[in-house]
Coordinates of C-alpha atoms in Angstrom, one line a residue:
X1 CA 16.6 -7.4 23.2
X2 CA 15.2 -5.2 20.6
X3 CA 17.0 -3.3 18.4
X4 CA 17.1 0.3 18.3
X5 CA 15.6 2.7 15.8
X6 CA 17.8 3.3 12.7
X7 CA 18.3 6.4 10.6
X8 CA 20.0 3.8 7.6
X9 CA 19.1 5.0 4.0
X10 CA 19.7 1.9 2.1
X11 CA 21.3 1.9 -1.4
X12 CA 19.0 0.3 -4.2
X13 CA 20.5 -3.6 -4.5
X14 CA 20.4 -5.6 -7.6
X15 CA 17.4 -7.9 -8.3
X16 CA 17.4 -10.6 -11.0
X17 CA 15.7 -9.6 -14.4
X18 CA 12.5 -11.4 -13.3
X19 CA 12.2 -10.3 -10.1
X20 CA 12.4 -6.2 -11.6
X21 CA 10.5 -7.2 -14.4
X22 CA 7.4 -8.4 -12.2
X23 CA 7.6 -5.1 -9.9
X24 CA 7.2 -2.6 -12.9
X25 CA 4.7 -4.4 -14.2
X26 CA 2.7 -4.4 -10.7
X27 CA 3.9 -0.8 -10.3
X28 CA 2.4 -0.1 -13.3
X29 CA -1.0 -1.8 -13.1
X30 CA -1.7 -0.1 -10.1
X31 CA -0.7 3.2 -11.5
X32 CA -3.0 2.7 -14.9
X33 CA -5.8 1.3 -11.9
X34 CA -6.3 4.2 -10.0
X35 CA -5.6 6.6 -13.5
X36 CA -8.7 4.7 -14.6
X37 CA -10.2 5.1 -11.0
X38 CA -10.0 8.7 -10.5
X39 CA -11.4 9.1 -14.3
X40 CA -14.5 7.2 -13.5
X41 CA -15.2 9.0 -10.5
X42 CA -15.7 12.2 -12.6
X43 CA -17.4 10.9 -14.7
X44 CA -19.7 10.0 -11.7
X45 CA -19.4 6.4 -11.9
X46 CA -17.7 5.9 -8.5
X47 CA -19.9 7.2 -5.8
X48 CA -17.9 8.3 -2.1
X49 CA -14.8 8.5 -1.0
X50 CA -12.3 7.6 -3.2
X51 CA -8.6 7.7 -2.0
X52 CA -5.8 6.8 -4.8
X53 CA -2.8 5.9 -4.0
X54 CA -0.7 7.1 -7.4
X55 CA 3.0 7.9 -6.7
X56 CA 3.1 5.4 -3.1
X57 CA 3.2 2.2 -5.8
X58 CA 6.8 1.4 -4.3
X59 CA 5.7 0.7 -1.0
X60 CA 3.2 -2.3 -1.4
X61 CA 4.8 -3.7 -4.0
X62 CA 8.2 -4.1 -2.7
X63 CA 6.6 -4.7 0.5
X64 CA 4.4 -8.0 -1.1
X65 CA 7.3 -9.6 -2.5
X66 CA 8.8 -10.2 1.1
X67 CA 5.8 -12.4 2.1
X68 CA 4.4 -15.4 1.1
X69 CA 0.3 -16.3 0.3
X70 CA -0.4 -17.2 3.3
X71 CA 0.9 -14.3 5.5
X72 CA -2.0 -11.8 6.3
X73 CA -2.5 -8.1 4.9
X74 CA -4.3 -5.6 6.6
X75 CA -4.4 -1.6 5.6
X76 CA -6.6 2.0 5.7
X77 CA -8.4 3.3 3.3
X78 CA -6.1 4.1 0.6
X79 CA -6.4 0.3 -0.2
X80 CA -7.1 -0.3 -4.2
X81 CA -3.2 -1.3 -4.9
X82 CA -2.6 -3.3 -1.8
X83 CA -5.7 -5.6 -3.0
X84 CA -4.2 -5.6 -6.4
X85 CA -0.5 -6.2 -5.1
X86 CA -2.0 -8.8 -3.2
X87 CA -3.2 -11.0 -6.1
X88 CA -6.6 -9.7 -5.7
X89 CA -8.8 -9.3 -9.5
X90 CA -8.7 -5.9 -11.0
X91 CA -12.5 -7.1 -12.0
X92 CA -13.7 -7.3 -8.5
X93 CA -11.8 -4.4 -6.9
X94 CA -13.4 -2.4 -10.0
X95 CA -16.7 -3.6 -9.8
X96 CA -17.0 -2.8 -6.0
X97 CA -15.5 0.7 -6.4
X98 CA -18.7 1.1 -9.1
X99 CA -20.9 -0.9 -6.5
X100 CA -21.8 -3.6 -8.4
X101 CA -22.7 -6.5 -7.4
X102 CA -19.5 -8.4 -9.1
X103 CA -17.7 -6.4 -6.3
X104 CA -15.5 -8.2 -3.4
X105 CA -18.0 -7.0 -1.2
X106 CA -20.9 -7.5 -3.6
X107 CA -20.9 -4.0 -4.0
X108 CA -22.2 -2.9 -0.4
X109 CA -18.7 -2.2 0.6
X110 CA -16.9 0.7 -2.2
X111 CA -13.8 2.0 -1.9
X112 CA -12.7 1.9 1.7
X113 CA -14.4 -1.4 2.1
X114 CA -13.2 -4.4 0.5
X115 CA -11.8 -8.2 1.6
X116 CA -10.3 -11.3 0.8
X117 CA -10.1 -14.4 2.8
X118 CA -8.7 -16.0 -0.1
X119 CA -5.5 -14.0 -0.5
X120 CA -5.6 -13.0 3.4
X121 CA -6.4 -9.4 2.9
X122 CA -8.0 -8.3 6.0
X123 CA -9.3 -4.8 4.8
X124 CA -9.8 -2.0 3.6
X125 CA -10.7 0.1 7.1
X126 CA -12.4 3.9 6.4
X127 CA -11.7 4.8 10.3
X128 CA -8.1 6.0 11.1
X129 CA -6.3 3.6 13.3
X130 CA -8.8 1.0 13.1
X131 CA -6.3 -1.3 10.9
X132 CA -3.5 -1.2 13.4
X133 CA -5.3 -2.8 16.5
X134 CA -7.0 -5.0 14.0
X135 CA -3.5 -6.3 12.4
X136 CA -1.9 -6.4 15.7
X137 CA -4.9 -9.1 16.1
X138 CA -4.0 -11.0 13.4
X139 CA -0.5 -11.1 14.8
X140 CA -1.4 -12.7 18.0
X141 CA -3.9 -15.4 15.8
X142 CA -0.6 -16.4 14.4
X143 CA 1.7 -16.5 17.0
X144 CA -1.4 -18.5 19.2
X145 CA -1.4 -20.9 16.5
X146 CA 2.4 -21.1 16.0
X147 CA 2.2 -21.4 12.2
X148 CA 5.3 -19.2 11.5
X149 CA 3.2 -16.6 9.3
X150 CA 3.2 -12.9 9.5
X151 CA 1.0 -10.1 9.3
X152 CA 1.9 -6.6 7.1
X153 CA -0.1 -3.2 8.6
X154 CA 0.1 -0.7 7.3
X155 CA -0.7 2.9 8.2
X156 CA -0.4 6.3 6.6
X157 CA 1.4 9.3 8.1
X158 CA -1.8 10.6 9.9
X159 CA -2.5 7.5 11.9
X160 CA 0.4 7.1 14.0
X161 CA -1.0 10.2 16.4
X162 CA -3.4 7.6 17.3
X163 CA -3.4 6.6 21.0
X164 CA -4.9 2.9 19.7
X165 CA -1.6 2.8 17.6
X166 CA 0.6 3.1 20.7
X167 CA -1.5 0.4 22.6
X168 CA -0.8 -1.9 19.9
X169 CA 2.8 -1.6 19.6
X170 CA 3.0 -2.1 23.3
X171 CA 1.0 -5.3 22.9
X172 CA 2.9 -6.5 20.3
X173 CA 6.3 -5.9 21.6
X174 CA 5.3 -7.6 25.2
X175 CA 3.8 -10.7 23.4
X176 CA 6.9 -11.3 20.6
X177 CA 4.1 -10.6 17.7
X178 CA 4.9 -11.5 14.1
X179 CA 3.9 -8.0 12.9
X180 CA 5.3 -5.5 10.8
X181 CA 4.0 -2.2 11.0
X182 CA 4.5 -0.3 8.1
X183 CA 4.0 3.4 7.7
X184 CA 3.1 5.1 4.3
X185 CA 4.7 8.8 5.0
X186 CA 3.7 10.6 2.0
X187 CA 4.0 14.0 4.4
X188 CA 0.0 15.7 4.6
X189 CA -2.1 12.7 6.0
X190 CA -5.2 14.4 5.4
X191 CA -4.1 17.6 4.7
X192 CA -1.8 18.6 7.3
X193 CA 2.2 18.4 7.0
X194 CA 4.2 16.2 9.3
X195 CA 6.3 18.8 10.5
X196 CA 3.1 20.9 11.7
X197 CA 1.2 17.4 13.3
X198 CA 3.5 16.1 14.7
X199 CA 6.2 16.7 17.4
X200 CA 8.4 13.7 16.6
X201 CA 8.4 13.5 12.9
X202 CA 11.1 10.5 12.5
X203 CA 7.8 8.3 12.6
X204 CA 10.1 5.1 13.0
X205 CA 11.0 6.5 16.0
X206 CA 7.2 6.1 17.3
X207 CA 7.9 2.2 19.0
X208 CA 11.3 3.4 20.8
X209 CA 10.0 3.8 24.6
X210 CA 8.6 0.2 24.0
X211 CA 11.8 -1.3 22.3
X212 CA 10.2 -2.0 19.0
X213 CA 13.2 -1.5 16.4
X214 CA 12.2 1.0 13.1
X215 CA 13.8 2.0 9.7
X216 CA 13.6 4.8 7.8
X217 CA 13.6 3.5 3.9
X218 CA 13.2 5.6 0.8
X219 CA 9.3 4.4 -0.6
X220 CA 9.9 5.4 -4.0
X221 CA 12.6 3.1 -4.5
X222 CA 10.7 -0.4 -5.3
X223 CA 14.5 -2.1 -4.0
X224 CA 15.3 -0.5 -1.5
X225 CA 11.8 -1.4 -0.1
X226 CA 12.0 -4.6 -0.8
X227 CA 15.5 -5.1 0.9
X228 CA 13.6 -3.3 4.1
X229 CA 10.9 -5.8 4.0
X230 CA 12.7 -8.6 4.1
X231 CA 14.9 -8.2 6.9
X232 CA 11.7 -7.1 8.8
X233 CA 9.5 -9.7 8.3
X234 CA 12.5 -12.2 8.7
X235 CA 13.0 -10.6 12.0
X236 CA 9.2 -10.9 12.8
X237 CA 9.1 -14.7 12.1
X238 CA 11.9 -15.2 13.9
X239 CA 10.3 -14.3 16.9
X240 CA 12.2 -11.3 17.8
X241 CA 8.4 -9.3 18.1
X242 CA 7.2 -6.2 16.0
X243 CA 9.3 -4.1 13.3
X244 CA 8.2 -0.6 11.9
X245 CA 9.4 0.7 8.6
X246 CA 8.9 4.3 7.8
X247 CA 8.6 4.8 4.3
X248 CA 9.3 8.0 2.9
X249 CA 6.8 8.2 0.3
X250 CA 4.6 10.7 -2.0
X251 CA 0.9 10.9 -3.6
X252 CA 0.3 12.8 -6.1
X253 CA -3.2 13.5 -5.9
X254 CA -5.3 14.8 -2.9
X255 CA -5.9 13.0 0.1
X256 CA -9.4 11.6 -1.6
X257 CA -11.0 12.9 -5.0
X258 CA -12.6 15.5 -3.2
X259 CA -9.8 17.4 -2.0
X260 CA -8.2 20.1 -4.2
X261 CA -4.7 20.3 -2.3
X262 CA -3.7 23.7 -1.7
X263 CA -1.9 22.9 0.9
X264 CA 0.7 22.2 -1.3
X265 CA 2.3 23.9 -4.5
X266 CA 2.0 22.2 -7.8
X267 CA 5.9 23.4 -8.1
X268 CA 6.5 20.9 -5.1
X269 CA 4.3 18.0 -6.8
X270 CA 6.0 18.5 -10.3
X271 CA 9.4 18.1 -8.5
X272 CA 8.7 15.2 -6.6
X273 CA 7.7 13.5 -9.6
X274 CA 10.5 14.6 -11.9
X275 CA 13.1 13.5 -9.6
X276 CA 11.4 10.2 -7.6
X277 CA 9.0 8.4 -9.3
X278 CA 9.3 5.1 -8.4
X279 CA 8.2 3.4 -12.0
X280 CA 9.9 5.8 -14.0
X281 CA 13.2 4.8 -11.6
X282 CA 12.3 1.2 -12.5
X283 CA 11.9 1.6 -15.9
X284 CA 15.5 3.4 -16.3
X285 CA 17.2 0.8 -14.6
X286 CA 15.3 -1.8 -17.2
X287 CA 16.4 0.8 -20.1
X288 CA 19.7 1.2 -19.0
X289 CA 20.6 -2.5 -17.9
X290 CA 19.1 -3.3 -21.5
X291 CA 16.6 -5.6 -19.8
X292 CA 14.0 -4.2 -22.1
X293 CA 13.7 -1.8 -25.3
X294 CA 11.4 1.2 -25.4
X295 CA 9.3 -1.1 -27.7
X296 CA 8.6 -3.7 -25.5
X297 CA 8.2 -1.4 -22.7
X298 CA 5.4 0.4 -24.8
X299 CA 3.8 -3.2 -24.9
X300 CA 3.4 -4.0 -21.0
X301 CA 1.7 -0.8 -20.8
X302 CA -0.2 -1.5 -23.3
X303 CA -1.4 -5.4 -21.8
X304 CA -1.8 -3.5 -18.7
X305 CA -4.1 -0.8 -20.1
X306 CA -6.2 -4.0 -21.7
X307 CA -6.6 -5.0 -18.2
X308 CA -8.1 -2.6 -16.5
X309 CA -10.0 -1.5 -19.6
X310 CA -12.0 -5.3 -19.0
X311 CA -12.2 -4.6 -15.3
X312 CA -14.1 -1.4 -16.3
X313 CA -16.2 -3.3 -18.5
X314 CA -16.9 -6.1 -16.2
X315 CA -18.1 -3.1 -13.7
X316 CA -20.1 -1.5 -15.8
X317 CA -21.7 -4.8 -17.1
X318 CA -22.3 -6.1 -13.4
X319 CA -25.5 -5.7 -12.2
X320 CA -26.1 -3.7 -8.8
X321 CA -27.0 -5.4 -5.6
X322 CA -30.5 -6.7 -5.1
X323 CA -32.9 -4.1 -2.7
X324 CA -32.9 -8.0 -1.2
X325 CA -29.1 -7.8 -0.2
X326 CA -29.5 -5.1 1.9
X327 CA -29.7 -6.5 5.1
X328 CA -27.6 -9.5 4.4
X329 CA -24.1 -9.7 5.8
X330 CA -24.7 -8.1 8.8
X331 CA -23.3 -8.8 11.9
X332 CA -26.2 -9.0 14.5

């Protein structure tokens, strides 16, 4: 029988040096990604939507360390960081952002848009929902073919009002499905609050009345996610069915580039980041446990910066897609 929903806060656990080491470093390359990101866009050279995901870093990158390459990711459309958390090139997620034709999609796709067979990273969806009936797909693939993989979906805040979210939990629940749903609670989904959208706001709550267990866990604590994770996918393979995970996160920007935020004080912002930023927390522990000096902490941002500085470059130099292209990759 399934467990029930849990209110637990976990305490951050200790990780080995490399382990820590590898999760600021992926923290921070998403971080200096979508810096970059939002820069281009006003500068023009983004076209769309573009929805960043600074300040929710925590959440995909504790989340990726509890699965293995070939275990299947699936998410909305505040998706650059899960394609970079996933192994995916800061070149090609780039390049398709600019829509160029160097671009995962070939540059047909942008922002909201974007796959890899190769690292099993389903999307990238622009329509809310549309990732969680999708992943729940990709659960039942795997349990059909009995391969002992798993499937992370994840959701934002917002989504989980949808009635094609319900459905799937009740699918996966009645079937055993190797799928863990993971929810990205950074509080305004578009631009409403939680408290004001919804009537049950313990979102881990949501798969109760179908007996799919849920945890609450702190999203801006990389460790604490990470311990999450892997119970829950451990409990997914096992074939005890579905998980949820609430994660209690925070973005710092607006809901997309366009959106100015005033639904929300700048006071409220400032504090959130002052007192829970999940790299800064990272890089304390690294400070503190003398795993690194300032110096050499100085340098991985540097390296990082050189990254994405050549995935700009490699955009900009990438031609855009033929007029030939544009009915190609169509499904008919």
């Amino acid at each position: 029988m399934a467990r029930k929903a849990s209110t637990t806060r976990r305490k951050s656990p200790k990780v080995d040096k490399d382990q820590i080491q590898k999760y600021y470093r992926d923290m921070l390359l998403i971080r200096r990604f979508e810096e970059k990101a939002g820069q281009i866009y006003g500068m023009g050279l983004i076209g769309g939507f573009c929805h960043l995901y600074i300040g929710q870093e925590a959440v995909v990158v504790g989340m990726q360390s509890t699965i293995t390459d070939d275990d299947a990711v699936i998410t909305s459309y505040r998706d650059h960081g899960h394609m970079l958390a996933c192994g995916m090139d800061p070149k090609g997620v780039m390049a398709e952002l600019t829509g160029r034709e160097g671009g995962y999609s070939k540059g047909k796709g942008g922002s909201m848009h974007m796959f890899s067979k190769e690292k099993n990273f389903y999307g990238g969806h622009g329509i809310v929902g549309a990732c969680v009936p999708l992943g729940t797909g990709l659960a039942f693939s795997q349990k059909y073919q009995d391969n002992g993989q798993a499937t992370l979906c994840y959701m934002g805040d917002g989504t989980v009002n949808q009635g094609q979210v319900y459905e799937s939990f009740n699918m996966a629940e009645l079937w055993s499905l190797p799928v863990v749903y993971v929810i990205e609670n950074n509080e305004y989904a578009m631009g409403t609050s939680v408290k004001r959208a919804s009537a049950q706001t313990e979102l881990f709550r949501r798969g109760e009345s179908f007996g799919v267990p849920g945890e609450q866990v702190d999203g801006m604590d990389v460790l604490a996610v990470a311990e999450a994770g892997r119970k829950a996918v451990e409990w997914a393979k096992s074939g005890k069915g579905p998980y949820i995970l609430e994660m209690k996160t925070y973005r710092y920007r607006g809901h997309s580039m366009s959106d100015p935020a005033k639904y929300r004080s700048k006071e409220e912002v400032n504090k959130k980041r002052a007192e829970s930023d999940p790299i800064e927390r990272v890089r304390e522990k690294l400070l503190n446990e003398k795993i690194y000096t300032e110096d050499e902490l100085k340098e991985i941002d540097r390296d990082v910066k050189s990254i994405v500085a050549e995935a700009v470059e490699f955009a900009q130099e990438s031609p855009e897609p033929h007029p030939d292209e544009l009915m190609t990759d169509i499904l008919a």
